[in-house]
mmCIF file of C-alpha atoms in Angstrom:
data_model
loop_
_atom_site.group_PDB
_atom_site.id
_atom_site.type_symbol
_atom_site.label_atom_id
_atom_site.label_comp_id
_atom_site.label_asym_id
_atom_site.label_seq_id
_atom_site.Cartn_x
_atom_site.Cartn_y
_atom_site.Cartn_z
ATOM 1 C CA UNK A 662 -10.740 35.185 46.869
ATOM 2 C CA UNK A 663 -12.393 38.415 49.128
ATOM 3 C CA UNK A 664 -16.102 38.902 47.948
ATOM 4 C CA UNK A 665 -15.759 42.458 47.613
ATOM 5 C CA UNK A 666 -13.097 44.588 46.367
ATOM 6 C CA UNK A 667 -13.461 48.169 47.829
ATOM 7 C CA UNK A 668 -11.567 50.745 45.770
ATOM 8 C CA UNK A 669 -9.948 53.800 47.358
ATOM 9 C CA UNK A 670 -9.035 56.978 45.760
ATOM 10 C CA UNK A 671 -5.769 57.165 44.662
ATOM 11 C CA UNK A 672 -5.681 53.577 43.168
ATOM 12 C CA UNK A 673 -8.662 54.746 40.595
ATOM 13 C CA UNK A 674 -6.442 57.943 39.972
ATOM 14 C CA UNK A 675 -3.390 55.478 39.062
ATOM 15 C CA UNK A 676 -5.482 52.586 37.683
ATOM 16 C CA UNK A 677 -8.622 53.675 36.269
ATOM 17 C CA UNK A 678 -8.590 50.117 33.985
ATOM 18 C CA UNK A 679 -9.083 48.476 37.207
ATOM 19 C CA UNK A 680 -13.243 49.253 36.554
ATOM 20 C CA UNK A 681 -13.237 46.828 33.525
ATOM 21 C CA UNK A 682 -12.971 43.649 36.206
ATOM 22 C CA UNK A 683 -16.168 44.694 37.466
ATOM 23 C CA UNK A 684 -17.783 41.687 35.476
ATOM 24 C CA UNK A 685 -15.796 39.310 37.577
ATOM 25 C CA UNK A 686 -14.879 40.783 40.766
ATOM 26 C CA UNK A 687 -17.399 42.387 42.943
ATOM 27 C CA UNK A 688 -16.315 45.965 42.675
ATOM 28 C CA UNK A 689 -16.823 48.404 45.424
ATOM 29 C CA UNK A 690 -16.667 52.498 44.878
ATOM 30 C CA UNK A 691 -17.686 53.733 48.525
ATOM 31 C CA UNK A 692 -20.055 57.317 47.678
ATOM 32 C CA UNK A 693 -17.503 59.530 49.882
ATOM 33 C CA UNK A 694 -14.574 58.486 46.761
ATOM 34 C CA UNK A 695 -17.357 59.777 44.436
ATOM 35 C CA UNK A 696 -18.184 62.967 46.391
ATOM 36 C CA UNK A 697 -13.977 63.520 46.991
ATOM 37 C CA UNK A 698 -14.049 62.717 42.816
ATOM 38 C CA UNK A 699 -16.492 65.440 42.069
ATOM 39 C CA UNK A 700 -15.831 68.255 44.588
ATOM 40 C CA UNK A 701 -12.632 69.651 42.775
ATOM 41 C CA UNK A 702 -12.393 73.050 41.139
ATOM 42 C CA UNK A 703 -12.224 73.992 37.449
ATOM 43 C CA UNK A 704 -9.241 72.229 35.434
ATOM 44 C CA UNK A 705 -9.275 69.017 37.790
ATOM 45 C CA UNK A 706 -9.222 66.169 35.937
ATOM 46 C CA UNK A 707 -10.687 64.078 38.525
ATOM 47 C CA UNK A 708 -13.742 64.330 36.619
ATOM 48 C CA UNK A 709 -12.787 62.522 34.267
ATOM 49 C CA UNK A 710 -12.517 59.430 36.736
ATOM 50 C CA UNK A 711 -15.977 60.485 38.142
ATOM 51 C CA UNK A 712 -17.271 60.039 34.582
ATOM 52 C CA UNK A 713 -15.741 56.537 33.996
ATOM 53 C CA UNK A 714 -17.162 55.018 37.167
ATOM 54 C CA UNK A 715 -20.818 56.611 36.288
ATOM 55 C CA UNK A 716 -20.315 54.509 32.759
ATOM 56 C CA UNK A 717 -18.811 51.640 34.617
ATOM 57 C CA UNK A 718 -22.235 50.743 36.860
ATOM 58 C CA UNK A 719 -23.917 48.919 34.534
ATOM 59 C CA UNK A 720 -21.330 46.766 34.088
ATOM 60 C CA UNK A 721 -21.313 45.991 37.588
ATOM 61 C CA UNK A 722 -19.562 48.554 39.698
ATOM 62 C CA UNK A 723 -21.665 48.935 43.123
ATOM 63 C CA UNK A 724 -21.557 52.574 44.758
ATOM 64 C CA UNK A 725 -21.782 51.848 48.632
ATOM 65 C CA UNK A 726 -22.718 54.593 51.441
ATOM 66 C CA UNK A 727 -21.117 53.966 54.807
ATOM 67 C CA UNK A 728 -23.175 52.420 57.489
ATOM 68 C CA UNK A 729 -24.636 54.731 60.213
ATOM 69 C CA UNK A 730 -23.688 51.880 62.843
ATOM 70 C CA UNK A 731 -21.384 49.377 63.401
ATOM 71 C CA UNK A 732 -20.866 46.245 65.959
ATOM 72 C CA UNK A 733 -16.908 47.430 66.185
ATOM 73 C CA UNK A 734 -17.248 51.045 65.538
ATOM 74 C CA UNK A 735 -14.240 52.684 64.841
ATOM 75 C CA UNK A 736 -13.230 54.524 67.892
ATOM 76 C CA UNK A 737 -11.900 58.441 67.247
ATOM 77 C CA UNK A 738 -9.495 57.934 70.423
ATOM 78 C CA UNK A 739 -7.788 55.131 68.501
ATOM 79 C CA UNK A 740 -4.532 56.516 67.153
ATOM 80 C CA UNK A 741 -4.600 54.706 64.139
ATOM 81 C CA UNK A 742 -7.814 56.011 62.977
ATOM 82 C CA UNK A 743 -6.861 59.687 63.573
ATOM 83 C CA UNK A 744 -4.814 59.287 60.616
ATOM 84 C CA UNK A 745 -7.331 58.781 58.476
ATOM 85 C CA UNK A 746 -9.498 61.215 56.158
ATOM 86 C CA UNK A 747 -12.993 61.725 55.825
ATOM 87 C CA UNK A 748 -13.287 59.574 52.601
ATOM 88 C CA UNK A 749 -10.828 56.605 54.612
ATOM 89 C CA UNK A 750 -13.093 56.493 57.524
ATOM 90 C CA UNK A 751 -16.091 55.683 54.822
ATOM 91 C CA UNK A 752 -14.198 52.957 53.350
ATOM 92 C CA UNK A 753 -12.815 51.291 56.422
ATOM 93 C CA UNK A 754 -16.241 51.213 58.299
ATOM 94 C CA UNK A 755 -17.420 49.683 54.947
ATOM 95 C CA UNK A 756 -14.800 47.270 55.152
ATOM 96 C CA UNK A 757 -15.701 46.816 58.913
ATOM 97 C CA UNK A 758 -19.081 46.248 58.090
ATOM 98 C CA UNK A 759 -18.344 43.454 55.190
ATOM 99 C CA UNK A 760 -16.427 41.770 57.897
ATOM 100 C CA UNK A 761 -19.253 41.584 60.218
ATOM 101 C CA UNK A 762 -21.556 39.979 58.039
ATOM 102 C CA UNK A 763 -21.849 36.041 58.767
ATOM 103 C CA UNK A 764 -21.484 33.891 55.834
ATOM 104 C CA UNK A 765 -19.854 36.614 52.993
ATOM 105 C CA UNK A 766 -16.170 36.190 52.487
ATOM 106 C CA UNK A 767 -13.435 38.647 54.024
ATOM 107 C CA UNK A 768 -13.662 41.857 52.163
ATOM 108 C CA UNK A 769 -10.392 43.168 50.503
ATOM 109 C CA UNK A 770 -9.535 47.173 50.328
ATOM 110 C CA UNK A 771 -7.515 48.482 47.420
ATOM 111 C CA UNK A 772 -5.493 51.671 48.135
ATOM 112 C CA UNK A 773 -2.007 52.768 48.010
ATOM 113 C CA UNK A 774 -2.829 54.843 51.066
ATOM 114 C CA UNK A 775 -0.392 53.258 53.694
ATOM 115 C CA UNK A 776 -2.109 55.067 56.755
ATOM 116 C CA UNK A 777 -5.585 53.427 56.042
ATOM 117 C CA UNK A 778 -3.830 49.856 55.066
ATOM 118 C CA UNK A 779 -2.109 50.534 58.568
ATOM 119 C CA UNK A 780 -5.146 50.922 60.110
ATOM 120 C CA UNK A 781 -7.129 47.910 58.315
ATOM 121 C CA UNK A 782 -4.567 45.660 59.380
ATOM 122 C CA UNK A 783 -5.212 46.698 62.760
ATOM 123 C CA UNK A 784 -8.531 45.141 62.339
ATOM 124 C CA UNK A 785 -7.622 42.462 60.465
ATOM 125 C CA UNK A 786 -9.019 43.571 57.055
ATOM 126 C CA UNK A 787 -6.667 42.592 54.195
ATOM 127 C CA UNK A 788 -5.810 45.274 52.305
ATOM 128 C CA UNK A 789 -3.487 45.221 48.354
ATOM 129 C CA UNK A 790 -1.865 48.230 46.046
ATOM 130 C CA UNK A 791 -3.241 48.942 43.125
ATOM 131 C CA UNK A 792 -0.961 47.494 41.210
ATOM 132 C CA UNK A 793 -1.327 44.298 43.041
ATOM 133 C CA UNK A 794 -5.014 44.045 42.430
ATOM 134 C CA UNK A 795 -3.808 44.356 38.654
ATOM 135 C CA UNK A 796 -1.563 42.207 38.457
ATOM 136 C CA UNK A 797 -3.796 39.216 40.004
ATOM 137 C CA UNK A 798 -6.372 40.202 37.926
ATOM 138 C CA UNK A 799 -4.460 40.104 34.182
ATOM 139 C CA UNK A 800 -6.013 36.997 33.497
ATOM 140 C CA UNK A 801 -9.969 38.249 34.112
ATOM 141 C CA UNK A 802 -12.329 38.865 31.091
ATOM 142 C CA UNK A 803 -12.152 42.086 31.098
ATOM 143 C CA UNK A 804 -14.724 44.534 29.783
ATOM 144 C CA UNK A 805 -13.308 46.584 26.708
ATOM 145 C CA UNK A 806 -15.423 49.344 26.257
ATOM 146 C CA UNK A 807 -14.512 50.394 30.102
ATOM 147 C CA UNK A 808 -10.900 49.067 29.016
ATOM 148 C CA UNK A 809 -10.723 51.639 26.079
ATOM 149 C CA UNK A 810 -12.030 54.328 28.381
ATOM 150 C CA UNK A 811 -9.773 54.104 30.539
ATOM 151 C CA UNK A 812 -7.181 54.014 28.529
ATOM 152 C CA UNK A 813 -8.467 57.346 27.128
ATOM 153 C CA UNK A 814 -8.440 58.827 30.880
ATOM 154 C CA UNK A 815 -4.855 57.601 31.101
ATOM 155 C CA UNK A 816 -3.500 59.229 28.038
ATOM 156 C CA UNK A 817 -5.460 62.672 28.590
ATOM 157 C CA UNK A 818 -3.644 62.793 32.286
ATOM 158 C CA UNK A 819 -0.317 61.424 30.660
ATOM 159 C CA UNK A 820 -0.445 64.571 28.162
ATOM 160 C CA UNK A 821 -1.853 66.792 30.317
ATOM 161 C CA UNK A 822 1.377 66.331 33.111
ATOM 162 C CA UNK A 823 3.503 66.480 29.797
ATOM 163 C CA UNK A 824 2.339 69.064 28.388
ATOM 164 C CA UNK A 825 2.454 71.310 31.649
ATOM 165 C CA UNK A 826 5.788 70.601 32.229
ATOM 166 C CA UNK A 827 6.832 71.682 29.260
ATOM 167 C CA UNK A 828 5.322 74.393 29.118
ATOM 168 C CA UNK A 829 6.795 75.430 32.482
ATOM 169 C CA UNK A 830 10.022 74.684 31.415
ATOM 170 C CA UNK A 831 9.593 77.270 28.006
ATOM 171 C CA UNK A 832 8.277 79.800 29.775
ATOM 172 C CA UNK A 833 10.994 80.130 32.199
ATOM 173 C CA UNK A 834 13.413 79.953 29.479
ATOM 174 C CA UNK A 835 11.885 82.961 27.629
ATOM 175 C CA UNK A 836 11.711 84.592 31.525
ATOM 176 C CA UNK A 837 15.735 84.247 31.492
ATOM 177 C CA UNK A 838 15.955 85.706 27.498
ATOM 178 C CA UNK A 839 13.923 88.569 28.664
ATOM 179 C CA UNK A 840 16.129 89.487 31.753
ATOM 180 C CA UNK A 841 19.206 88.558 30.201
ATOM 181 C CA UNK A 842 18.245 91.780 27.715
ATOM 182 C CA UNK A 843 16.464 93.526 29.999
ATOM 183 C CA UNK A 844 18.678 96.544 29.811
ATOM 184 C CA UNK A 845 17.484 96.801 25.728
ATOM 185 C CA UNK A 846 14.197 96.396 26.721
ATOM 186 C CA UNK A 847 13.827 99.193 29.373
ATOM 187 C CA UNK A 848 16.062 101.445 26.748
ATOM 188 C CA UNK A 849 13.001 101.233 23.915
ATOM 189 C CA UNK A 850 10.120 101.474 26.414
ATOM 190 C CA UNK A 851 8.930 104.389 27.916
ATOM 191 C CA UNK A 852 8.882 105.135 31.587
ATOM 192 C CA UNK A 853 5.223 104.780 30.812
ATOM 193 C CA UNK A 854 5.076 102.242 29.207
ATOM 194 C CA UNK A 855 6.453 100.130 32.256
ATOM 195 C CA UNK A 856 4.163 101.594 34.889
ATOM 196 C CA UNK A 857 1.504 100.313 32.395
ATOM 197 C CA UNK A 858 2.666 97.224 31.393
ATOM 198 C CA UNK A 859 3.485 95.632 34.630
ATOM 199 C CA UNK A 860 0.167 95.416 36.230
ATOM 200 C CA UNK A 861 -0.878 94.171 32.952
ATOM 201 C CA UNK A 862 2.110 91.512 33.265
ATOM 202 C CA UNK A 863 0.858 90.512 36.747
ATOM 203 C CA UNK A 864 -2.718 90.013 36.102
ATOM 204 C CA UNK A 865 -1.325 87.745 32.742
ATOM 205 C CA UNK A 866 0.352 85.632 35.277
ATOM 206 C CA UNK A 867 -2.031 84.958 37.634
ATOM 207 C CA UNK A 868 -4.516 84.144 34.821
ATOM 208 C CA UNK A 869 -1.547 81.737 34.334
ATOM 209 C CA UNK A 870 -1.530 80.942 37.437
ATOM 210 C CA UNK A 871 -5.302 80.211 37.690
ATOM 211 C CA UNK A 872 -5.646 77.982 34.572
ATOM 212 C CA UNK A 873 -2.958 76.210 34.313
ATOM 213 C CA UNK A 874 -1.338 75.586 37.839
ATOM 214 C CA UNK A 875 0.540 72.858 37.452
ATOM 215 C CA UNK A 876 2.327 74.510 34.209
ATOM 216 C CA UNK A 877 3.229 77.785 36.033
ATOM 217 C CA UNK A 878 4.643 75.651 39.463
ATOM 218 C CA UNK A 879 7.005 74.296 37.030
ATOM 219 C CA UNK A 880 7.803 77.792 35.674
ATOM 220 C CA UNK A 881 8.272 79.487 39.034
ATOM 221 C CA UNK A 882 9.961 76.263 40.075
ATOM 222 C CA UNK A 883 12.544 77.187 37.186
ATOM 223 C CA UNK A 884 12.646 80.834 37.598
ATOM 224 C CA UNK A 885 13.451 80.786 41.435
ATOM 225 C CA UNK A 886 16.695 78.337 40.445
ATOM 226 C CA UNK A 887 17.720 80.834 37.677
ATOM 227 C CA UNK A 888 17.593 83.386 40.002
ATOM 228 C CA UNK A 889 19.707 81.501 42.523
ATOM 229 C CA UNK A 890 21.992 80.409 40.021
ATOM 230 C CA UNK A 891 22.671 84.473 39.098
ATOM 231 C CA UNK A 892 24.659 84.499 41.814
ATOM 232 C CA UNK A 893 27.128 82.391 40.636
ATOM 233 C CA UNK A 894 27.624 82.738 36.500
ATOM 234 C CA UNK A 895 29.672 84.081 34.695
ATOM 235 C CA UNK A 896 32.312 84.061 38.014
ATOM 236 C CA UNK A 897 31.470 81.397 40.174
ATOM 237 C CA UNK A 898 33.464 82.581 44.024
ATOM 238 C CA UNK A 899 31.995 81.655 47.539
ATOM 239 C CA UNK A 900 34.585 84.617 48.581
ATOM 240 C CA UNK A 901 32.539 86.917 46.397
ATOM 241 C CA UNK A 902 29.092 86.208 48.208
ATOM 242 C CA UNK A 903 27.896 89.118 50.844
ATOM 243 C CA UNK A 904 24.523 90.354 52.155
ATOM 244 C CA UNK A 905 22.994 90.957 48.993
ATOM 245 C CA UNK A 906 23.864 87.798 47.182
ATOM 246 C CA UNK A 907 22.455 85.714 50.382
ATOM 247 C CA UNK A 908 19.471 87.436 50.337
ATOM 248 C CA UNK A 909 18.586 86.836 46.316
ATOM 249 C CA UNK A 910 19.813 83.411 46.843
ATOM 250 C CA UNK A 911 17.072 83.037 49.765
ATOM 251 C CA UNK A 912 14.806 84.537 47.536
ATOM 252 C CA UNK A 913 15.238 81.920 44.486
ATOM 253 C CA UNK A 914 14.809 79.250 47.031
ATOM 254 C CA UNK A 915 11.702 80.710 48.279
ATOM 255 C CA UNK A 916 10.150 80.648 44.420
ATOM 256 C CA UNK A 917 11.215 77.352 44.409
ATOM 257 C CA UNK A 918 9.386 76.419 47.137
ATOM 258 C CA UNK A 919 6.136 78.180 46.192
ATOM 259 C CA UNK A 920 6.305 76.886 42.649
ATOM 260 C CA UNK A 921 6.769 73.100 43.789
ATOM 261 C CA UNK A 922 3.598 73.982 45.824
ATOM 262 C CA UNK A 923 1.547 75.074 43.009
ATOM 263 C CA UNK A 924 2.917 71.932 41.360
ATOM 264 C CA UNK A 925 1.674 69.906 44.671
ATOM 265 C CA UNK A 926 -1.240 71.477 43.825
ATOM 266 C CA UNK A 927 -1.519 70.894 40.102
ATOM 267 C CA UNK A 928 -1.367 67.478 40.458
ATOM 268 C CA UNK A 929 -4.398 67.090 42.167
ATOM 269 C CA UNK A 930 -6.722 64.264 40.145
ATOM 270 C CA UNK A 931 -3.648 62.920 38.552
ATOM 271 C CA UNK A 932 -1.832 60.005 38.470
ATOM 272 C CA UNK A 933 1.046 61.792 39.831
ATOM 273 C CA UNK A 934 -0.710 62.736 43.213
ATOM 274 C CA UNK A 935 -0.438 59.237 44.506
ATOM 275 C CA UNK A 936 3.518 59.553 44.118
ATOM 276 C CA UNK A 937 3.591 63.333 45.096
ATOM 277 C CA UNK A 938 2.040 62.537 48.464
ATOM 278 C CA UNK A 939 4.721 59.735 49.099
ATOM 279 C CA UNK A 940 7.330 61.451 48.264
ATOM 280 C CA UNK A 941 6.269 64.607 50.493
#
């Protein structure tokens, strides 16, 4: 069994629990993963990890800084290695230094990153998922205060996503009730009272926008295939497409593509980023 387990990222995104082995396993958290933990804006939920690991230390959980030299420094010309991020180069020259020592067992890195598990193998560091390291750790006496925390972490990410989605998905259907009647809305509003109320409308949804990110990337997400799908309904005929309908068919698919970005960006700190980055 490696002496030391060195956690990246993304694995204590996905499996926070994975702090309550610490009283068995030699648990590693390198200080770049905590600095990438607590730079994120307002609304990140990373801190919430941050805040876990900070309890977790007593228990066992060592917080490593990178050393300044190495015997096999990692070369930047190496093509492997430019593949890596700042926080990835701190873990593997961690890793690389563990190795080096005489007499301490092979260290093993945890991440679901596949570049840096590329690039470990390249030096012959071992490297597991997350869910691996779980798995062969089910049996370990586990420490259930951390346990219970992280379980807490879990299910305020799990309704957070939820929730955001949701509401995404509501507020694009009221978007489509409101244009669908549009024409008795402009009729009982003054010309006025539309040169107002739009600015007013625009700074309401970039406050949106600003607060809840991942909530209004699955709105636009919504509204930009609504508006592509206008095309189309009530008479659905390629015959009947021209110039116009191209163009407001372009348009819905460039919403779509901004709102899946503001969901790519919502999902930063979440459990979901792992799989969003795979996917694109």
């Amino acid at each position: 069994m490696p002496s030391r387990y060195i956690i990246d990222t993304s694995v204590l995104l996905e499996h926070p629990q994975i702090l309550s082995r610490a009283g068995n396993r030699k648990i590693v958290i390198p200080k770049a993963v905590m600095h990438e933990l607590s730079c994120r804006g307002k609304g990140s939920k990373w801190s919430d990890i941050a805040d876990l690991v900070a309890s977790a230390i007593p228990a066992g959980v060592h917080i490593v800084d990178a050393p300044e030299k190495l015997k096999n420094d990692l070369i930047q010309s190496d093509r492997n290695a430019q593949r890596l991020s700042g926080a990835d180069f701190d873990i593997a020259r961690i890793a690389i230094a563990y190795a080096e020592q005489q007499g301490v067992d092979a260290p093993c890195v945890v991440t679901n990153d596949k570049a840096l598990a590329y690039f470990l193998s390249s030096r012959n560091i071992k490297s597991i998922a997350g869910s691996e390291f779980i798995g062969k750790s089910k049996d370990d006496t586990l420490n259930k205060e951390i346990e219970e925390k992280a379980e807490k972490v879990v299910f305020s990410q799990r309704r957070y996503l939820i929730t955001s989605f949701v509401l995404g998905v509501v507020a694009s259907a009221v978007a489509n009730v409101v244009y669908s009647n549009i024409d008795l809305l402009i009729s009982t509003i003054t010309v006025w009272g539309t040169m107002v109320g739009l600015p007013i409308l625009g700074l309401v949804l970039f406050w949106y926008r600003e607060n809840f990110r991942l909530s209004y990337g699955a709105f636009e997400f919504c509204v930009g295939v609504i508006m592509s799908y206008y095309v189309f309904f009530p008479t659905f005929s390629y015959s009947g497409l021209g110039v116009t309908e191209g163009i407001q068919i372009l348009g819905g698919l460039y919403v779509m593509v901004r709102g899946l970005d503001n969901i790519g960006k919502g999902v930063i700190g979440t459990r979901l980023e792992s799989l969003w980055k795979k996917i694109f």
